[in-house]
Every structure is written in C-alpha cells, then in structure tokens.
Amino acid sequence: MPQASLDITTREQLDIYMNPQRQRLLRAMQVMARPATCKQLADAMGISASSVTHHMKKLETLGLVELDHTELIRGITAKYWRFIPTAVNVRASARDDLQEEKAFLVDYLHQRTYDALRSYIASPEIEREQKLGLTHGDLRDGFVYLTEKEASELQDQIASFLEAHESPKEGAVPWEFGLMFFPHRQTEQ
C-alpha cells in the first residue's frame, strides 16, 4: 500500500502539525502501535480526554489520523483512532514566510528524538537488551562519500525500507528514528 503524503504549504497546516501536544499525541499513537480511544491516549499522555479529542479532530483534517472503529462499552460508544503512516514534508528549504516556524519545528522534532534516545540509553533497558543479545538503539554520525547516482539510490533504499516497515505487525516493536543527510558540495569561487 502506498504511503500517504502530506505537504505542509499553508500556515494553518503548519500550525496544526507543529503543536507540541499534537506531536506528543502522534508519537504516543505510534508507540502504542494499535488503534486507541481518546481516553486511552489521554491516560498515556497525562492529559484530559477532551483535550485529546480536540487534537484528534485537528490531526484528522491533515489526514494523519482516522477513526478505525467503534465499540459499545457499558452503553457508551468508544471511538478507536489509528495513526496513518504519512510522509510529512514541511518543505523546510522553501523560501517562504513560514521559514522561521519550519526551522523551529525541525529543531523540535530532532531534539525530541535525541532526548528520547538519551533517556533510552540511560535506562536499564539497554543493558538488559545487550545481555539478551537483542539489537539495541544507538547514534551514528559521520560522512559517506557518494556519487549523485549513489546518493539517489541511498535515498530510494531508505524510503523503500521505511515504507515497508511503517505499519505495526506481529512480533515487531516500534523503533524511533531521525535521519538527516545532505551534501557538502564545493562551489568554485
């Protein structure tokens, strides 16, 4: 199934997407990896269910969440929402009047991922995983030297791999990631 795509091109879209509570909500949904009610999400996040409901309606307008199903529980209809795996393009390189907000969003998203990695590394969980011989998270940075063709192939391989693994499946756990890569082209003076 092709991945959904969202291009952030308007201030309204950016305002909806960059809201910190909505970002936390999207992250919680991806970690849960199953449809959840607003009450379940509220409990996981430590906020009110009415707040989650408000944010879900906003995220639904962007196509990032959808109603998965309803269940009748003790006479009340519970709505179960699901995250829609989506390639979100904030067009950070676009020279428009949203440049400053987009830069803030990119900083926020990468800092949040880095903070989560630091928390994971400091937890006893990583030692347990290492003792069990399980693959564990880490950070790697540096340089690779690529031709234009190789760079294009790498981007295509990463996109294909991520798309193939964007939905929960039996026996899989969610892995959080942040990828940045860009060329250092020398311009002739």
mmCIF file of C-alpha atoms in Angstrom:
data_model
loop_
_atom_site.group_PDB
_atom_site.id
_atom_site.type_symbol
_atom_site.label_atom_id
_atom_site.label_comp_id
_atom_site.label_asym_id
_atom_site.label_seq_id
_atom_site.Cartn_x
_atom_site.Cartn_y
_atom_site.Cartn_z
ATOM 1 C CA MET A 1 0.000 0.000 0.000
ATOM 2 C CA PRO A 2 1.494 3.376 -0.967
ATOM 3 C CA GLN A 3 2.346 5.659 1.914
ATOM 4 C CA ALA A 4 0.150 8.698 2.472
ATOM 5 C CA SER A 5 1.827 12.031 1.860
ATOM 6 C CA LEU A 6 1.288 15.489 3.327
ATOM 7 C CA ASP A 7 2.967 18.636 2.011
ATOM 8 C CA ILE A 8 2.842 21.448 4.553
ATOM 9 C CA THR A 9 2.216 24.509 2.389
ATOM 10 C CA THR A 10 -0.047 26.761 4.478
ATOM 11 C CA ARG A 11 0.231 28.451 7.861
ATOM 12 C CA GLU A 12 -2.933 26.635 9.014
ATOM 13 C CA GLN A 13 -1.435 23.218 8.192
ATOM 14 C CA LEU A 14 1.829 24.139 9.890
ATOM 15 C CA ASP A 15 0.049 25.450 12.995
ATOM 16 C CA ILE A 16 -1.931 22.217 13.287
ATOM 17 C CA TYR A 17 1.096 19.979 12.707
ATOM 18 C CA MET A 18 3.658 21.769 14.860
ATOM 19 C CA ASN A 19 1.530 21.943 18.026
ATOM 20 C CA PRO A 20 3.601 20.192 20.751
ATOM 21 C CA GLN A 21 0.589 18.324 22.207
ATOM 22 C CA ARG A 22 -0.309 17.022 18.760
ATOM 23 C CA GLN A 23 3.271 15.927 18.210
ATOM 24 C CA ARG A 24 3.169 14.091 21.562
ATOM 25 C CA LEU A 25 -0.151 12.540 20.563
ATOM 26 C CA LEU A 26 1.189 11.297 17.219
ATOM 27 C CA ARG A 27 4.226 9.840 18.981
ATOM 28 C CA ALA A 28 2.052 8.107 21.611
ATOM 29 C CA MET A 29 -0.109 6.576 18.874
ATOM 30 C CA GLN A 30 2.940 5.248 17.043
ATOM 31 C CA VAL A 31 4.434 3.780 20.229
ATOM 32 C CA MET A 32 1.084 2.124 21.111
ATOM 33 C CA ALA A 33 1.030 0.676 17.578
ATOM 34 C CA ARG A 34 -2.687 -0.111 17.716
ATOM 35 C CA PRO A 35 -5.970 1.778 17.485
ATOM 36 C CA ALA A 36 -6.778 3.579 20.747
ATOM 37 C CA THR A 37 -9.538 5.642 22.299
ATOM 38 C CA CYS A 38 -9.060 9.243 23.311
ATOM 39 C CA LYS A 39 -9.305 8.082 26.950
ATOM 40 C CA GLN A 40 -6.509 5.523 26.461
ATOM 41 C CA LEU A 41 -4.327 8.143 24.798
ATOM 42 C CA ALA A 42 -5.161 10.708 27.479
ATOM 43 C CA ASP A 43 -4.133 8.255 30.206
ATOM 44 C CA ALA A 44 -0.860 7.500 28.406
ATOM 45 C CA MET A 45 -0.083 11.204 27.968
ATOM 46 C CA GLY A 46 -1.388 12.507 31.298
ATOM 47 C CA ILE A 47 -3.858 14.965 29.768
ATOM 48 C CA SER A 48 -7.652 15.111 29.559
ATOM 49 C CA ALA A 49 -9.642 13.002 27.102
ATOM 50 C CA SER A 50 -11.429 16.147 25.897
ATOM 51 C CA SER A 51 -8.047 17.668 25.015
ATOM 52 C CA VAL A 52 -7.098 14.535 23.060
ATOM 53 C CA THR A 53 -10.465 14.639 21.253
ATOM 54 C CA HIS A 54 -9.832 18.273 20.252
ATOM 55 C CA HIS A 55 -6.352 17.447 18.940
ATOM 56 C CA MET A 56 -7.580 14.328 17.110
ATOM 57 C CA LYS A 57 -10.089 16.405 15.157
ATOM 58 C CA LYS A 58 -7.308 18.792 14.107
ATOM 59 C CA LEU A 59 -4.989 15.940 13.100
ATOM 60 C CA GLU A 60 -7.839 14.310 11.167
ATOM 61 C CA THR A 61 -8.079 17.431 8.966
ATOM 62 C CA LEU A 62 -4.469 16.808 7.909
ATOM 63 C CA GLY A 63 -5.140 13.122 7.204
ATOM 64 C CA LEU A 64 -2.720 11.939 9.924
ATOM 65 C CA VAL A 65 -5.308 10.015 11.966
ATOM 66 C CA GLU A 66 -8.619 8.363 11.207
ATOM 67 C CA LEU A 67 -11.422 6.640 13.018
ATOM 68 C CA ASP A 68 -10.580 2.929 12.919
ATOM 69 C CA HIS A 69 -13.722 1.506 14.516
ATOM 70 C CA THR A 70 -16.223 1.956 17.339
ATOM 71 C CA GLU A 71 -17.160 -0.373 20.185
ATOM 72 C CA LEU A 72 -20.093 -0.274 22.570
ATOM 73 C CA ILE A 73 -18.607 -0.420 26.089
ATOM 74 C CA ARG A 74 -21.056 -0.341 29.041
ATOM 75 C CA GLY A 75 -23.591 1.547 26.940
ATOM 76 C CA ILE A 76 -21.079 4.136 25.647
ATOM 77 C CA THR A 77 -19.775 4.172 22.092
ATOM 78 C CA ALA A 78 -15.982 4.236 22.232
ATOM 79 C CA LYS A 79 -14.189 5.573 19.176
ATOM 80 C CA TYR A 80 -10.865 3.937 18.317
ATOM 81 C CA TRP A 81 -8.463 6.108 16.355
ATOM 82 C CA ARG A 82 -5.470 4.989 14.357
ATOM 83 C CA PHE A 83 -2.376 6.773 13.128
ATOM 84 C CA ILE A 84 -1.995 6.857 9.336
ATOM 85 C CA PRO A 85 1.661 6.388 8.326
ATOM 86 C CA THR A 86 2.374 9.551 6.393
ATOM 87 C CA ALA A 87 5.391 11.118 4.740
ATOM 88 C CA VAL A 88 5.174 14.689 6.026
ATOM 89 C CA ASN A 89 7.157 17.218 4.015
ATOM 90 C CA VAL A 90 7.477 20.556 5.811
ATOM 91 C CA ARG A 91 9.399 21.957 2.862
ATOM 92 C CA ALA A 92 11.992 23.396 5.239
ATOM 93 C CA SER A 93 14.146 24.567 2.325
ATOM 94 C CA ALA A 94 11.322 26.614 0.757
ATOM 95 C CA ARG A 95 11.985 30.338 0.992
ATOM 96 C CA ASP A 96 8.563 31.425 2.219
ATOM 97 C CA ASP A 97 7.010 33.349 5.115
ATOM 98 C CA LEU A 98 6.871 30.118 7.173
ATOM 99 C CA GLN A 99 10.666 29.626 7.167
ATOM 100 C CA GLU A 100 11.209 30.511 10.833
ATOM 101 C CA GLU A 101 8.364 28.302 12.100
ATOM 102 C CA LYS A 102 9.509 25.402 9.913
ATOM 103 C CA ALA A 103 13.053 25.700 11.275
ATOM 104 C CA PHE A 104 11.643 25.640 14.811
ATOM 105 C CA LEU A 105 9.606 22.516 14.013
ATOM 106 C CA VAL A 106 12.613 20.689 12.531
ATOM 107 C CA ASP A 107 14.678 21.582 15.617
ATOM 108 C CA TYR A 108 11.881 20.417 17.912
ATOM 109 C CA LEU A 109 11.391 17.079 16.134
ATOM 110 C CA HIS A 110 15.076 16.203 16.103
ATOM 111 C CA GLN A 111 15.593 17.329 19.696
ATOM 112 C CA ARG A 112 12.620 15.231 20.825
ATOM 113 C CA THR A 113 14.071 12.158 19.122
ATOM 114 C CA TYR A 114 17.515 12.831 20.580
ATOM 115 C CA ASP A 115 16.031 13.311 24.081
ATOM 116 C CA ALA A 116 14.185 10.001 23.751
ATOM 117 C CA LEU A 117 17.437 8.287 22.697
ATOM 118 C CA ARG A 118 19.285 9.772 25.690
ATOM 119 C CA SER A 119 16.545 8.564 28.021
ATOM 120 C CA TYR A 120 16.683 5.095 26.452
ATOM 121 C CA ILE A 121 20.487 4.901 26.751
ATOM 122 C CA ALA A 122 20.318 5.953 30.431
ATOM 123 C CA SER A 123 17.662 3.338 31.207
ATOM 124 C CA PRO A 124 18.390 -0.192 32.467
ATOM 125 C CA GLU A 125 16.552 -1.460 29.357
ATOM 126 C CA ILE A 126 19.603 -1.134 27.112
ATOM 127 C CA GLU A 127 21.734 -3.287 29.452
ATOM 128 C CA ARG A 128 19.024 -5.942 29.513
ATOM 129 C CA GLU A 129 18.834 -5.891 25.701
ATOM 130 C CA GLN A 130 22.611 -6.181 25.398
ATOM 131 C CA LYS A 131 22.709 -9.131 27.834
ATOM 132 C CA LEU A 132 19.972 -10.870 25.847
ATOM 133 C CA GLY A 133 21.828 -10.237 22.590
ATOM 134 C CA LEU A 134 18.993 -8.088 21.231
ATOM 135 C CA THR A 135 19.555 -5.320 18.744
ATOM 136 C CA HIS A 136 19.573 -2.051 20.626
ATOM 137 C CA GLY A 137 19.409 1.619 19.729
ATOM 138 C CA ASP A 138 22.402 3.865 19.203
ATOM 139 C CA LEU A 139 23.544 7.000 17.399
ATOM 140 C CA ARG A 140 25.938 7.051 14.499
ATOM 141 C CA ASP A 141 27.161 10.044 12.597
ATOM 142 C CA GLY A 142 29.922 10.859 10.158
ATOM 143 C CA PHE A 143 30.433 11.134 6.440
ATOM 144 C CA VAL A 144 29.993 8.822 3.493
ATOM 145 C CA TYR A 145 31.244 9.698 0.031
ATOM 146 C CA LEU A 146 28.630 9.221 -2.657
ATOM 147 C CA THR A 147 28.257 9.959 -6.323
ATOM 148 C CA GLU A 148 24.992 11.588 -7.382
ATOM 149 C CA LYS A 149 23.758 8.168 -8.500
ATOM 150 C CA GLU A 150 24.716 6.536 -5.173
ATOM 151 C CA ALA A 151 23.079 9.362 -3.191
ATOM 152 C CA SER A 152 19.870 8.914 -5.157
ATOM 153 C CA GLU A 153 19.998 5.135 -4.654
ATOM 154 C CA LEU A 154 20.560 5.585 -0.896
ATOM 155 C CA GLN A 155 17.562 7.905 -0.589
ATOM 156 C CA ASP A 156 15.409 5.459 -2.573
ATOM 157 C CA GLN A 157 16.572 2.485 -0.444
ATOM 158 C CA ILE A 158 15.888 4.298 2.816
ATOM 159 C CA ALA A 159 12.452 5.453 1.623
ATOM 160 C CA SER A 160 11.534 1.937 0.440
ATOM 161 C CA PHE A 161 12.745 0.306 3.655
ATOM 162 C CA LEU A 162 10.886 2.767 5.875
ATOM 163 C CA GLU A 163 7.696 2.480 3.838
ATOM 164 C CA ALA A 164 7.839 -1.320 4.028
ATOM 165 C CA HIS A 165 8.065 -1.145 7.834
ATOM 166 C CA GLU A 166 5.769 1.769 8.678
ATOM 167 C CA SER A 167 2.860 -0.286 9.972
ATOM 168 C CA PRO A 168 2.707 -2.453 13.112
ATOM 169 C CA LYS A 169 2.952 -6.202 12.638
ATOM 170 C CA GLU A 170 3.120 -9.288 14.824
ATOM 171 C CA GLY A 171 6.386 -9.556 16.741
ATOM 172 C CA ALA A 172 7.594 -6.070 15.798
ATOM 173 C CA VAL A 173 8.302 -3.249 18.222
ATOM 174 C CA PRO A 174 8.331 0.448 17.292
ATOM 175 C CA TRP A 175 11.788 1.923 16.667
ATOM 176 C CA GLU A 176 12.024 5.699 16.795
ATOM 177 C CA PHE A 177 14.469 7.343 14.387
ATOM 178 C CA GLY A 178 15.603 10.637 12.956
ATOM 179 C CA LEU A 179 17.527 10.757 9.703
ATOM 180 C CA MET A 180 19.440 13.698 8.320
ATOM 181 C CA PHE A 181 21.719 13.603 5.350
ATOM 182 C CA PHE A 182 22.874 16.303 2.996
ATOM 183 C CA PRO A 183 25.771 17.003 0.610
ATOM 184 C CA HIS A 184 28.751 19.279 1.196
ATOM 185 C CA ARG A 185 29.255 20.358 -2.395
ATOM 186 C CA GLN A 186 32.231 22.595 -3.028
ATOM 187 C CA THR A 187 31.323 25.579 -5.155
ATOM 188 C CA GLU A 188 34.012 27.037 -7.352
ATOM 189 C CA GLN A 189 34.994 30.549 -6.374
#
